[in-house]
């Protein structure tokens, strides 16, 4: 698949078959998080791969938004340095960093025949307790991962002409209007 095809056909996966995730495959996916862009290239992130089925069950118990019997999960979060603890700009940049890394994870998973879903609906202190993380680690997203048992169709997306203006606010770009 070309990069464009991978981006276009990626879907949030909420239903998985029971094929085990090979360690070398997840390692490759996690490496795509490692090379993601980050503000100032600070890479303040940590990714905790949940492979153990008992721990995975406990993680799922903390996540009302976690659907399906995924073979694994990744907790993506920020490790704050003492001097930057929760300052607004830093936390905004940090959240963006996790967003970029998560998309790389989801795209890499899809390219390798797996799938997953970004999950923001979780109880942060519950996750921190299960993974035994220090206080300066903030879980930002949980990512389910596994082999999809169905390939969902694309949910409704807005038309390009509804979300793109040209040169100034509100000015429609004519050429986009005939596009699906
Ligand atoms: C920041 C963020 C948080 C999300 N949280 C959840 C969640 O808690 N549970 C869930 O099932 N999906 C969650 N999703 C997935 C979205 O529902 C999904 O991306 C959206 O419906 C579009 O579908 P698509 O990813 O297949 O294009 C989240 C996505 C993002 C980007």
JSON list of C-alpha atoms and ligand atoms in Angstrom, two decimals:
[
{"chain": "A", "resi": 1, "resn": "UNK", "atom": "CA", "xyz": [0.00, 0.00, 0.00]},
{"chain": "A", "resi": 2, "resn": "UNK", "atom": "CA", "xyz": [1.21, 3.50, -0.73]},
{"chain": "A", "resi": 3, "resn": "UNK", "atom": "CA", "xyz": [1.41, 5.97, 2.15]},
{"chain": "A", "resi": 4, "resn": "UNK", "atom": "CA", "xyz": [-1.66, 7.73, 0.73]},
{"chain": "A", "resi": 5, "resn": "UNK", "atom": "CA", "xyz": [-3.61, 4.46, 0.64]},
{"chain": "A", "resi": 6, "resn": "UNK", "atom": "CA", "xyz": [-2.56, 3.61, 4.20]},
{"chain": "A", "resi": 7, "resn": "UNK", "atom": "CA", "xyz": [-3.80, 7.01, 5.41]},
{"chain": "A", "resi": 8, "resn": "UNK", "atom": "CA", "xyz": [-7.06, 6.78, 3.47]},
{"chain": "A", "resi": 9, "resn": "UNK", "atom": "CA", "xyz": [-7.95, 3.22, 4.48]},
{"chain": "A", "resi": 10, "resn": "UNK", "atom": "CA", "xyz": [-7.00, 3.37, 8.17]},
{"chain": "A", "resi": 11, "resn": "UNK", "atom": "CA", "xyz": [-10.07, 3.02, 10.37]},
{"chain": "A", "resi": 12, "resn": "UNK", "atom": "CA", "xyz": [-10.54, 2.87, 14.12]},
{"chain": "A", "resi": 13, "resn": "UNK", "atom": "CA", "xyz": [-10.75, -0.83, 14.90]},
{"chain": "A", "resi": 14, "resn": "UNK", "atom": "CA", "xyz": [-13.03, -1.97, 17.71]},
{"chain": "A", "resi": 15, "resn": "UNK", "atom": "CA", "xyz": [-13.35, -5.66, 16.87]},
{"chain": "A", "resi": 16, "resn": "UNK", "atom": "CA", "xyz": [-10.41, -8.06, 16.79]},
{"chain": "A", "resi": 17, "resn": "UNK", "atom": "CA", "xyz": [-9.69, -11.71, 16.05]},
{"chain": "A", "resi": 18, "resn": "UNK", "atom": "CA", "xyz": [-7.61, -13.76, 18.48]},
{"chain": "A", "resi": 19, "resn": "UNK", "atom": "CA", "xyz": [-4.37, -13.85, 16.48]},
{"chain": "A", "resi": 20, "resn": "UNK", "atom": "CA", "xyz": [-1.49, -13.07, 18.83]},
{"chain": "A", "resi": 21, "resn": "UNK", "atom": "CA", "xyz": [0.59, -9.97, 18.11]},
{"chain": "A", "resi": 22, "resn": "UNK", "atom": "CA", "xyz": [4.15, -10.98, 17.23]},
{"chain": "A", "resi": 23, "resn": "UNK", "atom": "CA", "xyz": [6.83, -9.16, 19.25]},
{"chain": "A", "resi": 24, "resn": "UNK", "atom": "CA", "xyz": [8.78, -8.13, 16.15]},
{"chain": "A", "resi": 25, "resn": "UNK", "atom": "CA", "xyz": [5.64, -6.58, 14.63]},
{"chain": "A", "resi": 26, "resn": "UNK", "atom": "CA", "xyz": [4.79, -4.53, 17.71]},
{"chain": "A", "resi": 27, "resn": "UNK", "atom": "CA", "xyz": [8.44, -3.53, 17.99]},
{"chain": "A", "resi": 28, "resn": "UNK", "atom": "CA", "xyz": [8.29, -2.11, 14.46]},
{"chain": "A", "resi": 29, "resn": "UNK", "atom": "CA", "xyz": [5.05, -0.26, 15.26]},
{"chain": "A", "resi": 30, "resn": "UNK", "atom": "CA", "xyz": [6.55, 1.23, 18.44]},
{"chain": "A", "resi": 31, "resn": "UNK", "atom": "CA", "xyz": [9.60, 2.30, 16.47]},
{"chain": "A", "resi": 32, "resn": "UNK", "atom": "CA", "xyz": [7.31, 4.41, 14.26]},
{"chain": "A", "resi": 33, "resn": "UNK", "atom": "CA", "xyz": [6.25, 6.26, 17.44]},
{"chain": "A", "resi": 34, "resn": "UNK", "atom": "CA", "xyz": [9.91, 6.83, 18.27]},
{"chain": "A", "resi": 35, "resn": "UNK", "atom": "CA", "xyz": [10.57, 8.62, 14.98]},
{"chain": "A", "resi": 36, "resn": "UNK", "atom": "CA", "xyz": [7.47, 10.86, 15.17]},
{"chain": "A", "resi": 37, "resn": "UNK", "atom": "CA", "xyz": [7.85, 14.63, 15.19]},
{"chain": "A", "resi": 38, "resn": "UNK", "atom": "CA", "xyz": [7.80, 16.38, 18.57]},
{"chain": "A", "resi": 39, "resn": "UNK", "atom": "CA", "xyz": [7.94, 20.04, 19.58]},
{"chain": "A", "resi": 40, "resn": "UNK", "atom": "CA", "xyz": [11.59, 21.06, 19.89]},
{"chain": "A", "resi": 41, "resn": "UNK", "atom": "CA", "xyz": [12.39, 17.37, 19.32]},
{"chain": "A", "resi": 42, "resn": "UNK", "atom": "CA", "xyz": [12.02, 16.96, 23.07]},
{"chain": "A", "resi": 43, "resn": "UNK", "atom": "CA", "xyz": [10.50, 13.46, 22.90]},
{"chain": "A", "resi": 44, "resn": "UNK", "atom": "CA", "xyz": [9.06, 13.67, 26.41]},
{"chain": "A", "resi": 45, "resn": "UNK", "atom": "CA", "xyz": [6.92, 10.63, 25.69]},
{"chain": "A", "resi": 46, "resn": "UNK", "atom": "CA", "xyz": [6.90, 7.14, 27.06]},
{"chain": "A", "resi": 47, "resn": "UNK", "atom": "CA", "xyz": [4.96, 4.22, 25.59]},
{"chain": "A", "resi": 48, "resn": "UNK", "atom": "CA", "xyz": [4.00, 1.31, 27.79]},
{"chain": "A", "resi": 49, "resn": "UNK", "atom": "CA", "xyz": [3.16, -1.77, 25.77]},
{"chain": "A", "resi": 50, "resn": "UNK", "atom": "CA", "xyz": [0.61, -3.93, 27.56]},
{"chain": "A", "resi": 51, "resn": "UNK", "atom": "CA", "xyz": [1.23, -7.48, 26.41]},
{"chain": "A", "resi": 52, "resn": "UNK", "atom": "CA", "xyz": [0.26, -9.48, 29.51]},
{"chain": "A", "resi": 53, "resn": "UNK", "atom": "CA", "xyz": [-3.38, -10.57, 29.21]},
{"chain": "A", "resi": 54, "resn": "UNK", "atom": "CA", "xyz": [-4.12, -10.08, 32.94]},
{"chain": "A", "resi": 55, "resn": "UNK", "atom": "CA", "xyz": [-2.73, -6.55, 32.92]},
{"chain": "A", "resi": 56, "resn": "UNK", "atom": "CA", "xyz": [-4.56, -5.88, 29.66]},
{"chain": "A", "resi": 57, "resn": "UNK", "atom": "CA", "xyz": [-7.83, -6.91, 31.30]},
{"chain": "A", "resi": 58, "resn": "UNK", "atom": "CA", "xyz": [-7.14, -4.50, 34.17]},
{"chain": "A", "resi": 59, "resn": "UNK", "atom": "CA", "xyz": [-6.28, -1.68, 31.73]},
{"chain": "A", "resi": 60, "resn": "UNK", "atom": "CA", "xyz": [-9.54, -2.31, 29.85]},
{"chain": "A", "resi": 61, "resn": "UNK", "atom": "CA", "xyz": [-11.34, -2.04, 33.18]},
{"chain": "A", "resi": 62, "resn": "UNK", "atom": "CA", "xyz": [-10.05, 1.57, 33.45]},
{"chain": "A", "resi": 63, "resn": "UNK", "atom": "CA", "xyz": [-11.25, 2.49, 29.94]},
{"chain": "A", "resi": 64, "resn": "UNK", "atom": "CA", "xyz": [-15.00, 2.88, 29.29]},
{"chain": "A", "resi": 65, "resn": "UNK", "atom": "CA", "xyz": [-14.05, 3.79, 25.71]},
{"chain": "A", "resi": 66, "resn": "UNK", "atom": "CA", "xyz": [-12.08, 0.59, 25.04]},
{"chain": "A", "resi": 67, "resn": "UNK", "atom": "CA", "xyz": [-14.04, -1.68, 22.68]},
{"chain": "A", "resi": 68, "resn": "UNK", "atom": "CA", "xyz": [-13.13, -5.17, 21.49]},
{"chain": "A", "resi": 69, "resn": "UNK", "atom": "CA", "xyz": [-10.83, -7.97, 22.54]},
{"chain": "A", "resi": 70, "resn": "UNK", "atom": "CA", "xyz": [-7.60, -6.38, 21.43]},
{"chain": "A", "resi": 71, "resn": "UNK", "atom": "CA", "xyz": [-4.47, -8.50, 21.72]},
{"chain": "A", "resi": 72, "resn": "UNK", "atom": "CA", "xyz": [-2.59, -5.62, 23.31]},
{"chain": "A", "resi": 73, "resn": "UNK", "atom": "CA", "xyz": [-2.62, -1.95, 24.19]},
{"chain": "A", "resi": 74, "resn": "UNK", "atom": "CA", "xyz": [-0.20, 0.91, 24.32]},
{"chain": "A", "resi": 75, "resn": "UNK", "atom": "CA", "xyz": [-0.37, 3.62, 26.97]},
{"chain": "A", "resi": 76, "resn": "UNK", "atom": "CA", "xyz": [1.07, 6.80, 25.45]},
{"chain": "A", "resi": 77, "resn": "UNK", "atom": "CA", "xyz": [1.93, 9.57, 27.87]},
{"chain": "A", "resi": 78, "resn": "UNK", "atom": "CA", "xyz": [4.17, 12.43, 28.83]},
{"chain": "A", "resi": 79, "resn": "UNK", "atom": "CA", "xyz": [7.02, 12.42, 31.25]},
{"chain": "A", "resi": 80, "resn": "UNK", "atom": "CA", "xyz": [7.15, 15.91, 32.70]},
{"chain": "A", "resi": 81, "resn": "UNK", "atom": "CA", "xyz": [10.40, 17.36, 33.90]},
{"chain": "A", "resi": 82, "resn": "UNK", "atom": "CA", "xyz": [10.12, 19.11, 37.26]},
{"chain": "A", "resi": 83, "resn": "UNK", "atom": "CA", "xyz": [10.61, 22.61, 35.74]},
{"chain": "A", "resi": 84, "resn": "UNK", "atom": "CA", "xyz": [7.90, 22.22, 33.10]},
{"chain": "A", "resi": 85, "resn": "UNK", "atom": "CA", "xyz": [5.32, 20.53, 35.28]},
{"chain": "A", "resi": 86, "resn": "UNK", "atom": "CA", "xyz": [1.92, 21.29, 33.76]},
{"chain": "A", "resi": 87, "resn": "UNK", "atom": "CA", "xyz": [2.70, 24.71, 32.28]},
{"chain": "A", "resi": 88, "resn": "UNK", "atom": "CA", "xyz": [0.06, 25.45, 29.67]},
{"chain": "A", "resi": 89, "resn": "UNK", "atom": "CA", "xyz": [2.22, 25.79, 26.57]},
{"chain": "A", "resi": 90, "resn": "UNK", "atom": "CA", "xyz": [4.25, 22.75, 27.40]},
{"chain": "A", "resi": 91, "resn": "UNK", "atom": "CA", "xyz": [1.23, 20.64, 28.03]},
{"chain": "A", "resi": 92, "resn": "UNK", "atom": "CA", "xyz": [-0.32, 21.76, 24.73]},
{"chain": "A", "resi": 93, "resn": "UNK", "atom": "CA", "xyz": [2.84, 20.87, 22.82]},
{"chain": "A", "resi": 94, "resn": "UNK", "atom": "CA", "xyz": [3.07, 17.61, 24.71]},
{"chain": "A", "resi": 95, "resn": "UNK", "atom": "CA", "xyz": [-0.50, 16.66, 23.82]},
{"chain": "A", "resi": 96, "resn": "UNK", "atom": "CA", "xyz": [0.22, 17.43, 20.18]},
{"chain": "A", "resi": 97, "resn": "UNK", "atom": "CA", "xyz": [3.33, 15.24, 20.36]},
{"chain": "A", "resi": 98, "resn": "UNK", "atom": "CA", "xyz": [1.26, 12.32, 21.64]},
{"chain": "A", "resi": 99, "resn": "UNK", "atom": "CA", "xyz": [-1.28, 12.92, 18.87]},
{"chain": "A", "resi": 100, "resn": "UNK", "atom": "CA", "xyz": [1.41, 12.74, 16.19]},
{"chain": "A", "resi": 101, "resn": "UNK", "atom": "CA", "xyz": [2.96, 9.62, 17.71]},
{"chain": "A", "resi": 102, "resn": "UNK", "atom": "CA", "xyz": [-0.44, 7.94, 18.05]},
{"chain": "A", "resi": 103, "resn": "UNK", "atom": "CA", "xyz": [-1.25, 8.54, 14.41]},
{"chain": "A", "resi": 104, "resn": "UNK", "atom": "CA", "xyz": [2.11, 7.03, 13.43]},
{"chain": "A", "resi": 105, "resn": "UNK", "atom": "CA", "xyz": [1.29, 3.99, 15.58]},
{"chain": "A", "resi": 106, "resn": "UNK", "atom": "CA", "xyz": [-2.16, 3.59, 14.03]},
{"chain": "A", "resi": 107, "resn": "UNK", "atom": "CA", "xyz": [-0.88, 4.04, 10.48]},
{"chain": "A", "resi": 108, "resn": "UNK", "atom": "CA", "xyz": [2.03, 1.64, 11.01]},
{"chain": "A", "resi": 109, "resn": "UNK", "atom": "CA", "xyz": [-0.33, -0.91, 12.55]},
{"chain": "A", "resi": 110, "resn": "UNK", "atom": "CA", "xyz": [-2.66, -0.64, 9.56]},
{"chain": "A", "resi": 111, "resn": "UNK", "atom": "CA", "xyz": [0.21, -0.90, 7.06]},
{"chain": "A", "resi": 112, "resn": "UNK", "atom": "CA", "xyz": [1.31, -4.13, 8.78]},
{"chain": "A", "resi": 113, "resn": "UNK", "atom": "CA", "xyz": [-2.19, -5.67, 8.74]},
{"chain": "A", "resi": 114, "resn": "UNK", "atom": "CA", "xyz": [-3.14, -4.79, 12.32]},
{"chain": "A", "resi": 115, "resn": "UNK", "atom": "CA", "xyz": [-5.42, -2.08, 13.60]},
{"chain": "A", "resi": 116, "resn": "UNK", "atom": "CA", "xyz": [-6.34, -0.19, 16.69]},
{"chain": "A", "resi": 117, "resn": "UNK", "atom": "CA", "xyz": [-8.12, 2.75, 18.17]},
{"chain": "A", "resi": 118, "resn": "UNK", "atom": "CA", "xyz": [-7.05, 5.85, 20.06]},
{"chain": "A", "resi": 119, "resn": "UNK", "atom": "CA", "xyz": [-8.89, 5.89, 23.37]},
{"chain": "A", "resi": 120, "resn": "UNK", "atom": "CA", "xyz": [-9.26, 9.08, 25.41]},
{"chain": "A", "resi": 121, "resn": "UNK", "atom": "CA", "xyz": [-12.08, 7.75, 27.53]},
{"chain": "A", "resi": 122, "resn": "UNK", "atom": "CA", "xyz": [-10.13, 6.29, 30.45]},
{"chain": "A", "resi": 123, "resn": "UNK", "atom": "CA", "xyz": [-9.52, 6.89, 34.11]},
{"chain": "A", "resi": 124, "resn": "UNK", "atom": "CA", "xyz": [-6.02, 8.31, 34.39]},
{"chain": "A", "resi": 125, "resn": "UNK", "atom": "CA", "xyz": [-5.31, 7.43, 38.03]},
{"chain": "A", "resi": 126, "resn": "UNK", "atom": "CA", "xyz": [-6.60, 3.90, 37.47]},
{"chain": "A", "resi": 127, "resn": "UNK", "atom": "CA", "xyz": [-4.14, 3.46, 34.55]},
{"chain": "A", "resi": 128, "resn": "UNK", "atom": "CA", "xyz": [-1.24, 5.00, 36.50]},
{"chain": "A", "resi": 129, "resn": "UNK", "atom": "CA", "xyz": [-1.86, 2.60, 39.35]},
{"chain": "A", "resi": 130, "resn": "UNK", "atom": "CA", "xyz": [-1.94, -0.48, 37.13]},
{"chain": "A", "resi": 131, "resn": "UNK", "atom": "CA", "xyz": [1.26, 0.39, 35.29]},
{"chain": "A", "resi": 132, "resn": "UNK", "atom": "CA", "xyz": [2.88, 1.65, 38.50]},
{"chain": "A", "resi": 133, "resn": "UNK", "atom": "CA", "xyz": [4.02, 4.90, 36.88]},
{"chain": "A", "resi": 134, "resn": "UNK", "atom": "CA", "xyz": [5.67, 7.82, 38.71]},
{"chain": "A", "resi": 135, "resn": "UNK", "atom": "CA", "xyz": [3.72, 11.01, 39.51]},
{"chain": "A", "resi": 136, "resn": "UNK", "atom": "CA", "xyz": [5.35, 12.99, 36.72]},
{"chain": "A", "resi": 137, "resn": "UNK", "atom": "CA", "xyz": [4.04, 10.58, 34.06]},
{"chain": "A", "resi": 138, "resn": "UNK", "atom": "CA", "xyz": [0.71, 11.63, 32.56]},
{"chain": "A", "resi": 139, "resn": "UNK", "atom": "CA", "xyz": [-1.14, 9.04, 30.47]},
{"chain": "A", "resi": 140, "resn": "UNK", "atom": "CA", "xyz": [-2.62, 10.88, 27.47]},
{"chain": "A", "resi": 141, "resn": "UNK", "atom": "CA", "xyz": [-4.04, 8.15, 25.25]},
{"chain": "A", "resi": 142, "resn": "UNK", "atom": "CA", "xyz": [-4.61, 4.42, 25.44]},
{"chain": "A", "resi": 143, "resn": "UNK", "atom": "CA", "xyz": [-4.26, 2.70, 22.06]},
{"chain": "A", "resi": 144, "resn": "UNK", "atom": "CA", "xyz": [-5.86, -0.67, 21.52]},
{"chain": "A", "resi": 145, "resn": "UNK", "atom": "CA", "xyz": [-4.04, -2.90, 19.07]},
{"chain": "A", "resi": 146, "resn": "UNK", "atom": "CA", "xyz": [-4.57, -6.24, 17.41]},
{"chain": "A", "resi": 147, "resn": "UNK", "atom": "CA", "xyz": [-5.61, -8.02, 14.26]},
{"chain": "A", "resi": 148, "resn": "UNK", "atom": "CA", "xyz": [-8.97, -6.71, 12.99]},
{"chain": "A", "resi": 149, "resn": "UNK", "atom": "CA", "xyz": [-11.72, -9.21, 12.35]},
{"chain": "A", "resi": 150, "resn": "UNK", "atom": "CA", "xyz": [-13.61, -6.74, 10.17]},
{"chain": "A", "resi": 151, "resn": "UNK", "atom": "CA", "xyz": [-12.51, -3.75, 8.14]},
{"chain": "A", "resi": 152, "resn": "UNK", "atom": "CA", "xyz": [-15.05, -1.02, 8.96]},
{"chain": "A", "resi": 153, "resn": "UNK", "atom": "CA", "xyz": [-16.26, 1.35, 6.30]},
{"chain": "A", "resi": 154, "resn": "UNK", "atom": "CA", "xyz": [-15.34, 4.99, 6.63]},
{"chain": "A", "resi": 155, "resn": "UNK", "atom": "CA", "xyz": [-17.64, 6.88, 9.00]},
{"chain": "A", "resi": 156, "resn": "UNK", "atom": "CA", "xyz": [-19.10, 10.13, 7.64]},
{"chain": "A", "resi": 157, "resn": "UNK", "atom": "CA", "xyz": [-16.42, 12.73, 7.03]},
{"chain": "A", "resi": 158, "resn": "UNK", "atom": "CA", "xyz": [-17.04, 16.36, 6.16]},
{"chain": "A", "resi": 159, "resn": "UNK", "atom": "CA", "xyz": [-16.47, 17.42, 2.56]},
{"chain": "A", "resi": 160, "resn": "UNK", "atom": "CA", "xyz": [-13.14, 19.07, 1.77]},
{"chain": "A", "resi": 161, "resn": "UNK", "atom": "CA", "xyz": [-14.99, 22.16, 0.55]},
{"chain": "A", "resi": 162, "resn": "UNK", "atom": "CA", "xyz": [-16.63, 22.49, 3.98]},
{"chain": "A", "resi": 163, "resn": "UNK", "atom": "CA", "xyz": [-13.37, 22.57, 5.90]},
{"chain": "A", "resi": 164, "resn": "UNK", "atom": "CA", "xyz": [-10.96, 24.37, 3.56]},
{"chain": "A", "resi": 165, "resn": "UNK", "atom": "CA", "xyz": [-10.96, 28.08, 2.77]},
{"chain": "A", "resi": 166, "resn": "UNK", "atom": "CA", "xyz": [-8.61, 29.77, 0.36]},
{"chain": "A", "resi": 167, "resn": "UNK", "atom": "CA", "xyz": [-6.55, 32.83, 1.27]},
{"chain": "A", "resi": 168, "resn": "UNK", "atom": "CA", "xyz": [-9.02, 34.22, 3.79]},
{"chain": "A", "resi": 169, "resn": "UNK", "atom": "CA", "xyz": [-11.58, 32.99, 6.28]},
{"chain": "A", "resi": 170, "resn": "UNK", "atom": "CA", "xyz": [-14.83, 31.92, 4.68]},
{"chain": "A", "resi": 171, "resn": "UNK", "atom": "CA", "xyz": [-13.61, 32.11, 1.09]},
{"chain": "A", "resi": 172, "resn": "UNK", "atom": "CA", "xyz": [-14.50, 28.84, -0.64]},
{"chain": "A", "resi": 173, "resn": "UNK", "atom": "CA", "xyz": [-12.11, 27.27, -3.11]},
{"chain": "A", "resi": 174, "resn": "UNK", "atom": "CA", "xyz": [-14.30, 26.61, -6.15]},
{"chain": "A", "resi": 175, "resn": "UNK", "atom": "CA", "xyz": [-12.34, 23.62, -7.45]},
{"chain": "A", "resi": 176, "resn": "UNK", "atom": "CA", "xyz": [-13.19, 21.66, -4.28]},
{"chain": "A", "resi": 177, "resn": "UNK", "atom": "CA", "xyz": [-16.91, 22.01, -4.71]},
{"chain": "A", "resi": 178, "resn": "UNK", "atom": "CA", "xyz": [-17.40, 19.17, -7.21]},
{"chain": "A", "resi": 179, "resn": "UNK", "atom": "CA", "xyz": [-15.31, 16.75, -5.17]},
{"chain": "A", "resi": 180, "resn": "UNK", "atom": "CA", "xyz": [-16.85, 13.91, -3.17]},
{"chain": "B", "resi": 1, "resn": "LIG", "atom": "C1", "xyz": [-8.21, 12.02, 20.61]},
{"chain": "B", "resi": 1, "resn": "LIG", "atom": "C2", "xyz": [-9.12, 10.87, 20.24]},
{"chain": "B", "resi": 1, "resn": "LIG", "atom": "C3", "xyz": [-9.81, 10.20, 21.24]},
{"chain": "B", "resi": 1, "resn": "LIG", "atom": "C4", "xyz": [-10.62, 9.10, 20.92]},
{"chain": "B", "resi": 1, "resn": "LIG", "atom": "N1", "xyz": [-11.22, 8.41, 21.93]},
{"chain": "B", "resi": 1, "resn": "LIG", "atom": "C5", "xyz": [-11.94, 7.31, 21.62]},
{"chain": "B", "resi": 1, "resn": "LIG", "atom": "C6", "xyz": [-12.50, 6.51, 22.66]},
{"chain": "B", "resi": 1, "resn": "LIG", "atom": "O1", "xyz": [-12.36, 6.78, 23.85]},
{"chain": "B", "resi": 1, "resn": "LIG", "atom": "N2", "xyz": [-13.19, 5.39, 22.29]},
{"chain": "B", "resi": 1, "resn": "LIG", "atom": "C7", "xyz": [-13.37, 5.04, 20.97]},
{"chain": "B", "resi": 1, "resn": "LIG", "atom": "O2", "xyz": [-14.02, 4.02, 20.71]},
{"chain": "B", "resi": 1, "resn": "LIG", "atom": "N3", "xyz": [-12.86, 5.80, 19.96]},
{"chain": "B", "resi": 1, "resn": "LIG", "atom": "C8", "xyz": [-12.15, 6.90, 20.26]},
{"chain": "B", "resi": 1, "resn": "LIG", "atom": "N4", "xyz": [-11.57, 7.63, 19.25]},
{"chain": "B", "resi": 1, "resn": "LIG", "atom": "C9", "xyz": [-11.73, 7.21, 17.84]},
{"chain": "B", "resi": 1, "resn": "LIG", "atom": "C10", "xyz": [-12.71, 8.11, 17.09]},
{"chain": "B", "resi": 1, "resn": "LIG", "atom": "O3", "xyz": [-14.02, 7.83, 17.53]},
{"chain": "B", "resi": 1, "resn": "LIG", "atom": "C11", "xyz": [-12.56, 7.87, 15.56]},
{"chain": "B", "resi": 1, "resn": "LIG", "atom": "O4", "xyz": [-11.28, 8.30, 15.16]},
{"chain": "B", "resi": 1, "resn": "LIG", "atom": "C12", "xyz": [-13.61, 8.60, 14.76]},
{"chain": "B", "resi": 1, "resn": "LIG", "atom": "O5", "xyz": [-14.89, 8.09, 15.01]},
{"chain": "B", "resi": 1, "resn": "LIG", "atom": "C13", "xyz": [-13.34, 8.53, 13.24]},
{"chain": "B", "resi": 1, "resn": "LIG", "atom": "O6", "xyz": [-13.26, 7.19, 12.80]},
{"chain": "B", "resi": 1, "resn": "LIG", "atom": "P1", "xyz": [-11.94, 6.68, 12.03]},
{"chain": "B", "resi": 1, "resn": "LIG", "atom": "O7", "xyz": [-10.79, 6.72, 13.03]},
{"chain": "B", "resi": 1, "resn": "LIG", "atom": "O8", "xyz": [-12.27, 5.27, 11.60]},
{"chain": "B", "resi": 1, "resn": "LIG", "atom": "O9", "xyz": [-11.70, 7.58, 10.87]},
{"chain": "B", "resi": 1, "resn": "LIG", "atom": "C14", "xyz": [-10.77, 8.71, 19.55]},
{"chain": "B", "resi": 1, "resn": "LIG", "atom": "C15", "xyz": [-10.06, 9.40, 18.56]},
{"chain": "B", "resi": 1, "resn": "LIG", "atom": "C16", "xyz": [-9.24, 10.46, 18.90]},
{"chain": "B", "resi": 1, "resn": "LIG", "atom": "C17", "xyz": [-8.46, 11.16, 17.80]}
]
